[in-house]
C-alpha cells in the first residue's frame, strides 16, 4: 500500500472522542502509494464510522495504524470480488440500522475498477446516503503527469487478458476522440504495445509506473519507441497507460462525394447530405452543396 510506513504525527492522535457521522455509506479514497496522501476528512471518517469495510482488511488496518486511528473494538468487514454477494447484505443491514459505514479499497478511489460498485449502487437504490470522500486516484494522477490533453478523457479500465479479445478492445477504445486512460498488468504491457504498433506505431503514449511511490517512473514516447524500451518480460509494479487522442482524420471532397454516391440511389439529396455530414463530422450546409453537384454530374 505504501512506501512510507513510519509512524506519522496523525491529526487524530490527540483526539479522545471520534467525530459523529451522519448515517450512510462513505466511500473512502486511500493513498495509491505514499501514506501521507490520505486526507484529513478520510481520517475523520475512518475514526468515526460505526462499521468499517475494506477490499483487504489488512491493508486498511495497516493504514489506520500508520495514522494512529484506533479500532476501539470495531471490526473490519472484508468486501471484495470473491465474497461481495455474501458480504453485501450485512453491510446493507448496518445501513438500515442507521449506522455510518466506511468502505475503502486497497488503494485509490473506491468503485473505480473496484468491487465496491455494486455496494454503492445497492445502497443508493435502497435510499441510503452515499458519500464520496475524495482523494488519491491512479487514473487522475497519471493524466496529471502525462502532459496529454485533459479537456476530454476516458477511463477504460483493464484490457481483456486474451490476445484476440485485447486487440478488439484496444481497437474500440483507441478510436475514441479523447485521451484514453487504462490500467494494465505489468506482465502484459509489452504485448499491449505490440498490438497498438500494428495500427498506430506513431501515436503518443505515456507509461506511468508505481505512481507516488519510491520508484515512480514516467515514460513518454510513441507507441513504437516505448515498445522498444520495455523488456520482453514486462515491467514491475502498478501500471497506468495514457494514450493520446487519435490524429484528426482529414476528409477531402472526394471522400464526401464517394459517401454521397453510395446513398443517392436510395435516398434524397437532403437525407444523404444529412447522413454523410453526421458520419464525417462536417457542416451539413457544405455537404449539401457538394451533394447538389454530385446529383448533377455523377448520377
Short mmCIF file of C-alpha atoms in Angstrom, two decimals:
data_model
loop_
_atom_site.label_atom_id
_atom_site.label_comp_id
_atom_site.label_asym_id
_atom_site.label_seq_id
_atom_site.Cartn_x
_atom_site.Cartn_y
_atom_site.Cartn_z
CA UNK A 1 0.00 0.00 0.00
CA UNK A 2 2.70 2.47 0.88
CA UNK A 3 6.42 3.06 0.85
CA UNK A 4 6.08 5.28 3.92
CA UNK A 5 5.28 3.06 6.90
CA UNK A 6 6.85 5.23 9.58
CA UNK A 7 4.51 6.42 12.36
CA UNK A 8 3.02 9.76 11.41
CA UNK A 9 2.10 12.76 13.54
CA UNK A 10 -1.52 11.94 12.84
CA UNK A 11 -4.11 14.68 13.28
CA UNK A 12 -6.32 12.19 15.13
CA UNK A 13 -3.75 11.06 17.64
CA UNK A 14 -4.68 13.65 20.25
CA UNK A 15 -8.44 13.19 19.90
CA UNK A 16 -10.29 11.39 22.66
CA UNK A 17 -13.67 11.05 21.01
CA UNK A 18 -14.41 10.05 17.43
CA UNK A 19 -16.36 12.54 15.31
CA UNK A 20 -20.07 11.89 14.89
CA UNK A 21 -21.02 10.95 11.34
CA UNK A 22 -24.41 11.06 9.68
CA UNK A 23 -25.80 7.64 8.69
CA UNK A 24 -24.83 6.41 5.27
CA UNK A 25 -22.16 4.75 3.17
CA UNK A 26 -18.83 6.61 2.99
CA UNK A 27 -16.60 5.66 0.05
CA UNK A 28 -13.14 6.50 1.36
CA UNK A 29 -10.29 7.17 -1.06
CA UNK A 30 -6.95 5.86 0.21
CA UNK A 31 -3.33 6.51 -0.91
CA UNK A 32 -2.07 4.80 -4.05
CA UNK A 33 1.47 4.90 -2.70
CA UNK A 34 2.64 7.47 -0.17
CA UNK A 35 0.72 7.06 3.09
CA UNK A 36 0.75 10.83 3.66
CA UNK A 37 -1.64 11.28 0.73
CA UNK A 38 -4.57 10.39 2.99
CA UNK A 39 -6.94 13.32 3.50
CA UNK A 40 -7.96 14.74 6.87
CA UNK A 41 -11.60 14.01 6.11
CA UNK A 42 -10.78 10.38 5.27
CA UNK A 43 -9.11 10.03 8.67
CA UNK A 44 -12.15 11.56 10.35
CA UNK A 45 -14.47 9.12 8.58
CA UNK A 46 -12.31 6.10 9.39
CA UNK A 47 -12.21 7.24 13.01
CA UNK A 48 -15.93 7.89 13.32
CA UNK A 49 -17.58 5.14 11.26
CA UNK A 50 -19.67 2.57 13.11
CA UNK A 51 -18.65 -0.17 10.70
CA UNK A 52 -15.53 -0.45 8.56
CA UNK A 53 -15.40 -2.42 5.30
CA UNK A 54 -12.40 -2.95 3.05
CA UNK A 55 -11.25 -4.78 -0.05
CA UNK A 56 -8.36 -6.07 2.09
CA UNK A 57 -8.77 -5.76 5.85
CA UNK A 58 -5.01 -5.98 6.44
CA UNK A 59 -4.32 -3.02 4.15
CA UNK A 60 -6.89 -0.82 5.87
CA UNK A 61 -5.75 -1.87 9.34
CA UNK A 62 -2.15 -1.01 8.39
CA UNK A 63 -3.17 2.41 7.06
CA UNK A 64 -5.10 3.16 10.24
CA UNK A 65 -2.11 2.08 12.37
CA UNK A 66 0.20 4.43 10.44
CA UNK A 67 -2.07 7.39 11.14
CA UNK A 68 -3.00 6.48 14.70
CA UNK A 69 -6.70 5.79 14.02
CA UNK A 70 -7.92 3.40 16.74
CA UNK A 71 -10.27 0.50 16.07
CA UNK A 72 -11.90 0.75 19.50
CA UNK A 73 -13.32 -2.73 19.21
CA UNK A 74 -14.75 -2.21 15.75
CA UNK A 75 -14.28 -5.00 13.26
CA UNK A 76 -13.32 -4.55 9.62
CA UNK A 77 -15.58 -6.48 7.23
CA UNK A 78 -13.91 -7.89 4.12
CA UNK A 79 -15.67 -6.91 0.89
CA UNK A 80 -14.02 -7.96 -2.38
CA UNK A 81 -14.72 -9.66 -5.71
CA UNK A 82 -14.84 -13.14 -4.24
CA UNK A 83 -17.23 -12.52 -1.34
CA UNK A 84 -19.22 -9.42 -2.38
CA UNK A 85 -22.56 -11.22 -2.71
CA UNK A 86 -22.16 -12.76 0.76
CA UNK A 87 -20.83 -9.65 2.49
CA UNK A 88 -23.16 -7.06 0.97
CA UNK A 89 -26.33 -7.99 2.95
CA UNK A 90 -24.61 -7.42 6.31
CA UNK A 91 -23.35 -4.00 5.21
CA UNK A 92 -26.78 -3.00 3.89
CA UNK A 93 -28.32 -4.21 7.16
CA UNK A 94 -25.98 -1.90 9.10
CA UNK A 95 -27.15 0.99 6.93
CA UNK A 96 -30.77 0.06 7.62
CA UNK A 97 -29.97 0.36 11.33
CA UNK A 98 -28.83 3.95 10.80
CA UNK A 99 -25.11 3.27 11.05
CA UNK A 100 -22.28 5.08 9.29
CA UNK A 101 -20.33 2.58 7.16
CA UNK A 102 -16.90 3.39 5.67
CA UNK A 103 -15.68 1.35 2.70
CA UNK A 104 -12.10 1.57 1.39
CA UNK A 105 -10.48 -0.27 -1.50
CA UNK A 106 -6.83 -1.33 -1.45
CA UNK A 107 -5.69 1.95 -2.96
CA UNK A 108 -7.22 4.91 -4.72
CA UNK A 109 -10.85 5.89 -5.17
CA UNK A 110 -13.45 3.19 -4.40
CA UNK A 111 -15.70 1.99 -7.23
CA UNK A 112 -13.09 2.84 -9.92
CA UNK A 113 -12.05 -0.60 -11.25
CA UNK A 114 -13.09 -1.87 -7.84
CA UNK A 115 -15.66 -4.33 -6.41
CA UNK A 116 -17.42 -1.60 -4.40
CA UNK A 117 -19.52 -0.62 -7.43
CA UNK A 118 -22.50 -2.81 -6.54
CA UNK A 119 -22.29 -1.84 -2.90
CA UNK A 120 -22.61 1.83 -3.75
CA UNK A 121 -25.38 1.16 -6.26
CA UNK A 122 -27.46 -1.01 -3.92
CA UNK A 123 -27.04 1.38 -1.00
CA UNK A 124 -28.24 4.29 -3.11
CA UNK A 125 -31.18 2.34 -4.55
CA UNK A 126 -32.21 1.37 -1.02
CA UNK A 127 -32.49 5.05 -0.15
CA UNK A 128 -29.31 5.42 1.90
CA UNK A 129 -26.98 8.39 1.59
CA UNK A 130 -23.79 7.62 -0.31
CA UNK A 131 -20.92 10.00 0.46
CA UNK A 132 -17.75 10.37 -1.63
CA UNK A 133 -14.63 11.01 0.42
CA UNK A 134 -12.32 12.22 -2.38
CA UNK A 135 -8.62 11.59 -2.50
CA UNK A 136 -5.99 9.75 -4.49
CA UNK A 137 -6.81 8.25 -7.90
CA UNK A 138 -4.26 6.44 -10.04
CA UNK A 139 -6.13 7.35 -13.23
CA UNK A 140 -6.18 11.09 -12.49
CA UNK A 141 -2.63 11.09 -11.14
CA UNK A 142 -1.41 9.51 -14.40
CA UNK A 143 -3.37 12.00 -16.50
CA UNK A 144 -1.92 14.84 -14.44
CA UNK A 145 1.72 13.90 -15.05
CA UNK A 146 1.24 12.68 -18.63
CA UNK A 147 1.21 16.08 -20.29
CA UNK A 148 -1.52 14.84 -22.65
CA UNK A 149 -4.76 16.78 -23.30
CA UNK A 150 -7.06 16.64 -20.28
CA UNK A 151 -10.09 18.53 -21.56
CA UNK A 152 -11.66 15.26 -22.72
CA UNK A 153 -10.56 11.88 -21.40
CA UNK A 154 -11.95 8.39 -20.91
CA UNK A 155 -11.02 5.81 -18.29
CA UNK A 156 -11.32 2.38 -19.92
CA UNK A 157 -10.22 0.11 -17.04
CA UNK A 158 -8.30 -3.13 -17.67
CA UNK A 159 -7.97 -4.66 -21.17
CA UNK A 160 -9.03 -8.32 -21.54
CA UNK A 161 -6.36 -10.92 -20.83
CA UNK A 162 -6.52 -12.89 -24.09
CA UNK A 163 -4.72 -11.50 -27.14
CA UNK A 164 -7.67 -11.62 -29.56
CA UNK A 165 -10.08 -10.01 -27.12
CA UNK A 166 -7.50 -7.38 -26.18
CA UNK A 167 -6.90 -6.50 -29.85
CA UNK A 168 -10.63 -5.88 -30.42
CA UNK A 169 -10.93 -3.98 -27.12
CA UNK A 170 -7.98 -1.72 -27.92
CA UNK A 171 -9.28 -1.04 -31.43
CA UNK A 172 -12.61 0.09 -29.97
CA UNK A 173 -11.30 2.42 -27.29
CA UNK A 174 -8.28 3.72 -29.21
CA UNK A 175 -10.67 5.10 -31.82
CA UNK A 176 -12.45 7.37 -29.32
CA UNK A 177 -11.64 11.05 -29.76
CA UNK A 178 -10.31 11.52 -26.22
CA UNK A 179 -7.23 10.84 -24.14
CA UNK A 180 -7.57 7.21 -23.03
CA UNK A 181 -6.51 6.04 -19.56
CA UNK A 182 -6.20 2.33 -18.86
CA UNK A 183 -4.78 0.03 -16.25
CA UNK A 184 -2.61 -2.87 -17.35
CA UNK A 185 -0.90 -5.86 -15.82
CA UNK A 186 2.86 -5.17 -15.69
CA UNK A 187 3.48 -8.51 -17.41
CA UNK A 188 1.22 -7.64 -20.36
CA UNK A 189 2.41 -4.09 -21.11
CA UNK A 190 4.76 -5.26 -23.86
CA UNK A 191 2.02 -7.27 -25.56
CA UNK A 192 -0.38 -4.32 -25.44
CA UNK A 193 2.23 -2.08 -27.06
CA UNK A 194 2.84 -4.67 -29.79
CA UNK A 195 -0.87 -4.72 -30.63
CA UNK A 196 -1.03 -0.93 -30.80
CA UNK A 197 2.08 -0.91 -33.01
CA UNK A 198 0.18 -2.89 -35.64
CA UNK A 199 -2.05 0.10 -36.42
CA UNK A 200 -0.71 3.24 -34.72
CA UNK A 201 3.04 3.00 -34.05
CA UNK A 202 3.45 6.81 -34.05
CA UNK A 203 0.69 7.54 -31.56
CA UNK A 204 1.96 9.15 -28.38
CA UNK A 205 1.65 7.25 -25.10
CA UNK A 206 2.77 7.74 -21.51
CA UNK A 207 3.50 4.77 -19.22
CA UNK A 208 3.24 5.53 -15.51
CA UNK A 209 4.73 3.01 -13.09
CA UNK A 210 4.47 3.00 -9.28
CA UNK A 211 2.89 6.45 -9.06
CA UNK A 212 3.67 8.34 -5.80
CA UNK A 213 5.94 5.52 -4.64
CA UNK A 214 9.70 5.47 -4.12
CA UNK A 215 10.49 4.07 -7.56
CA UNK A 216 7.94 6.12 -9.52
CA UNK A 217 8.70 6.20 -13.23
CA UNK A 218 7.04 8.08 -16.10
CA UNK A 219 7.99 7.07 -19.66
CA UNK A 220 6.91 9.15 -22.65
CA UNK A 221 7.19 8.47 -26.37
CA UNK A 222 5.46 6.98 -29.36
CA UNK A 223 3.99 3.50 -29.08
CA UNK A 224 6.82 2.16 -31.24
CA UNK A 225 9.52 3.85 -29.15
CA UNK A 226 8.10 2.56 -25.89
CA UNK A 227 7.68 -0.94 -27.30
CA UNK A 228 11.43 -0.98 -27.93
CA UNK A 229 12.14 0.24 -24.40
CA UNK A 230 10.02 -2.24 -22.44
CA UNK A 231 11.73 -5.60 -21.78
CA UNK A 232 10.02 -8.73 -23.11
CA UNK A 233 9.18 -9.89 -19.58
CA UNK A 234 7.28 -6.67 -18.95
CA UNK A 235 7.57 -4.28 -16.03
CA UNK A 236 7.15 -4.42 -12.28
CA UNK A 237 4.69 -2.58 -10.09
CA UNK A 238 1.38 -0.83 -10.69
CA UNK A 239 0.96 0.38 -14.27
CA UNK A 240 -1.25 3.08 -15.80
CA UNK A 241 -1.16 3.75 -19.55
CA UNK A 242 -2.25 7.09 -21.01
CA UNK A 243 -2.84 7.15 -24.76
CA UNK A 244 -3.03 10.39 -26.71
CA UNK A 245 -6.19 11.02 -28.71
CA UNK A 246 -6.08 9.85 -32.34
CA UNK A 247 -4.83 12.20 -35.02
CA UNK A 248 -7.67 14.04 -36.76
CA UNK A 249 -8.82 12.42 -39.97
CA UNK A 250 -8.60 14.76 -42.94
CA UNK A 251 -11.69 14.38 -45.12
CA UNK A 252 -11.43 15.64 -48.68
CA UNK A 253 -14.11 16.44 -51.24
CA UNK A 254 -13.53 13.11 -52.98
CA UNK A 255 -14.33 11.27 -49.72
CA UNK A 256 -17.55 13.26 -49.35
CA UNK A 257 -18.57 12.61 -52.96
CA UNK A 258 -17.94 8.88 -52.59
CA UNK A 259 -20.05 8.73 -49.42
CA UNK A 260 -22.85 10.65 -51.12
CA UNK A 261 -22.81 8.47 -54.25
CA UNK A 262 -23.26 5.40 -52.06
CA UNK A 263 -26.51 6.87 -50.76
CA UNK A 264 -28.08 8.95 -53.54
CA UNK A 265 -29.53 5.93 -55.32
CA UNK A 266 -31.67 5.13 -52.27
CA UNK A 267 -32.40 8.47 -50.56
CA UNK A 268 -32.99 12.11 -51.31
CA UNK A 269 -30.20 14.65 -51.69
CA UNK A 270 -31.21 16.27 -48.41
CA UNK A 271 -31.23 12.99 -46.45
CA UNK A 272 -27.95 11.83 -47.99
CA UNK A 273 -26.27 15.13 -47.12
CA UNK A 274 -27.54 14.97 -43.54
CA UNK A 275 -26.32 11.39 -43.03
CA UNK A 276 -22.90 11.99 -44.58
CA UNK A 277 -22.41 15.22 -42.59
CA UNK A 278 -23.09 13.32 -39.36
CA UNK A 279 -20.85 10.40 -40.34
CA UNK A 280 -17.89 12.58 -41.36
CA UNK A 281 -18.48 15.27 -38.73
CA UNK A 282 -18.77 18.03 -41.32
CA UNK A 283 -21.08 21.05 -41.61
CA UNK A 284 -24.37 19.96 -43.19
CA UNK A 285 -24.57 23.02 -45.46
CA UNK A 286 -21.17 22.25 -47.06
CA UNK A 287 -22.06 18.62 -47.65
CA UNK A 288 -25.41 19.61 -49.13
CA UNK A 289 -23.71 21.91 -51.65
CA UNK A 290 -21.43 19.05 -52.72
CA UNK A 291 -24.46 16.74 -52.91
CA UNK A 292 -26.14 19.09 -55.38
CA UNK A 293 -23.07 18.88 -57.59
CA UNK A 294 -22.91 15.12 -57.30
CA UNK A 295 -26.54 14.86 -58.25
CA UNK A 296 -25.88 16.80 -61.48
CA UNK A 297 -22.54 15.36 -62.52
CA UNK A 298 -22.47 11.78 -61.27
CA UNK A 299 -25.98 10.40 -61.37
#
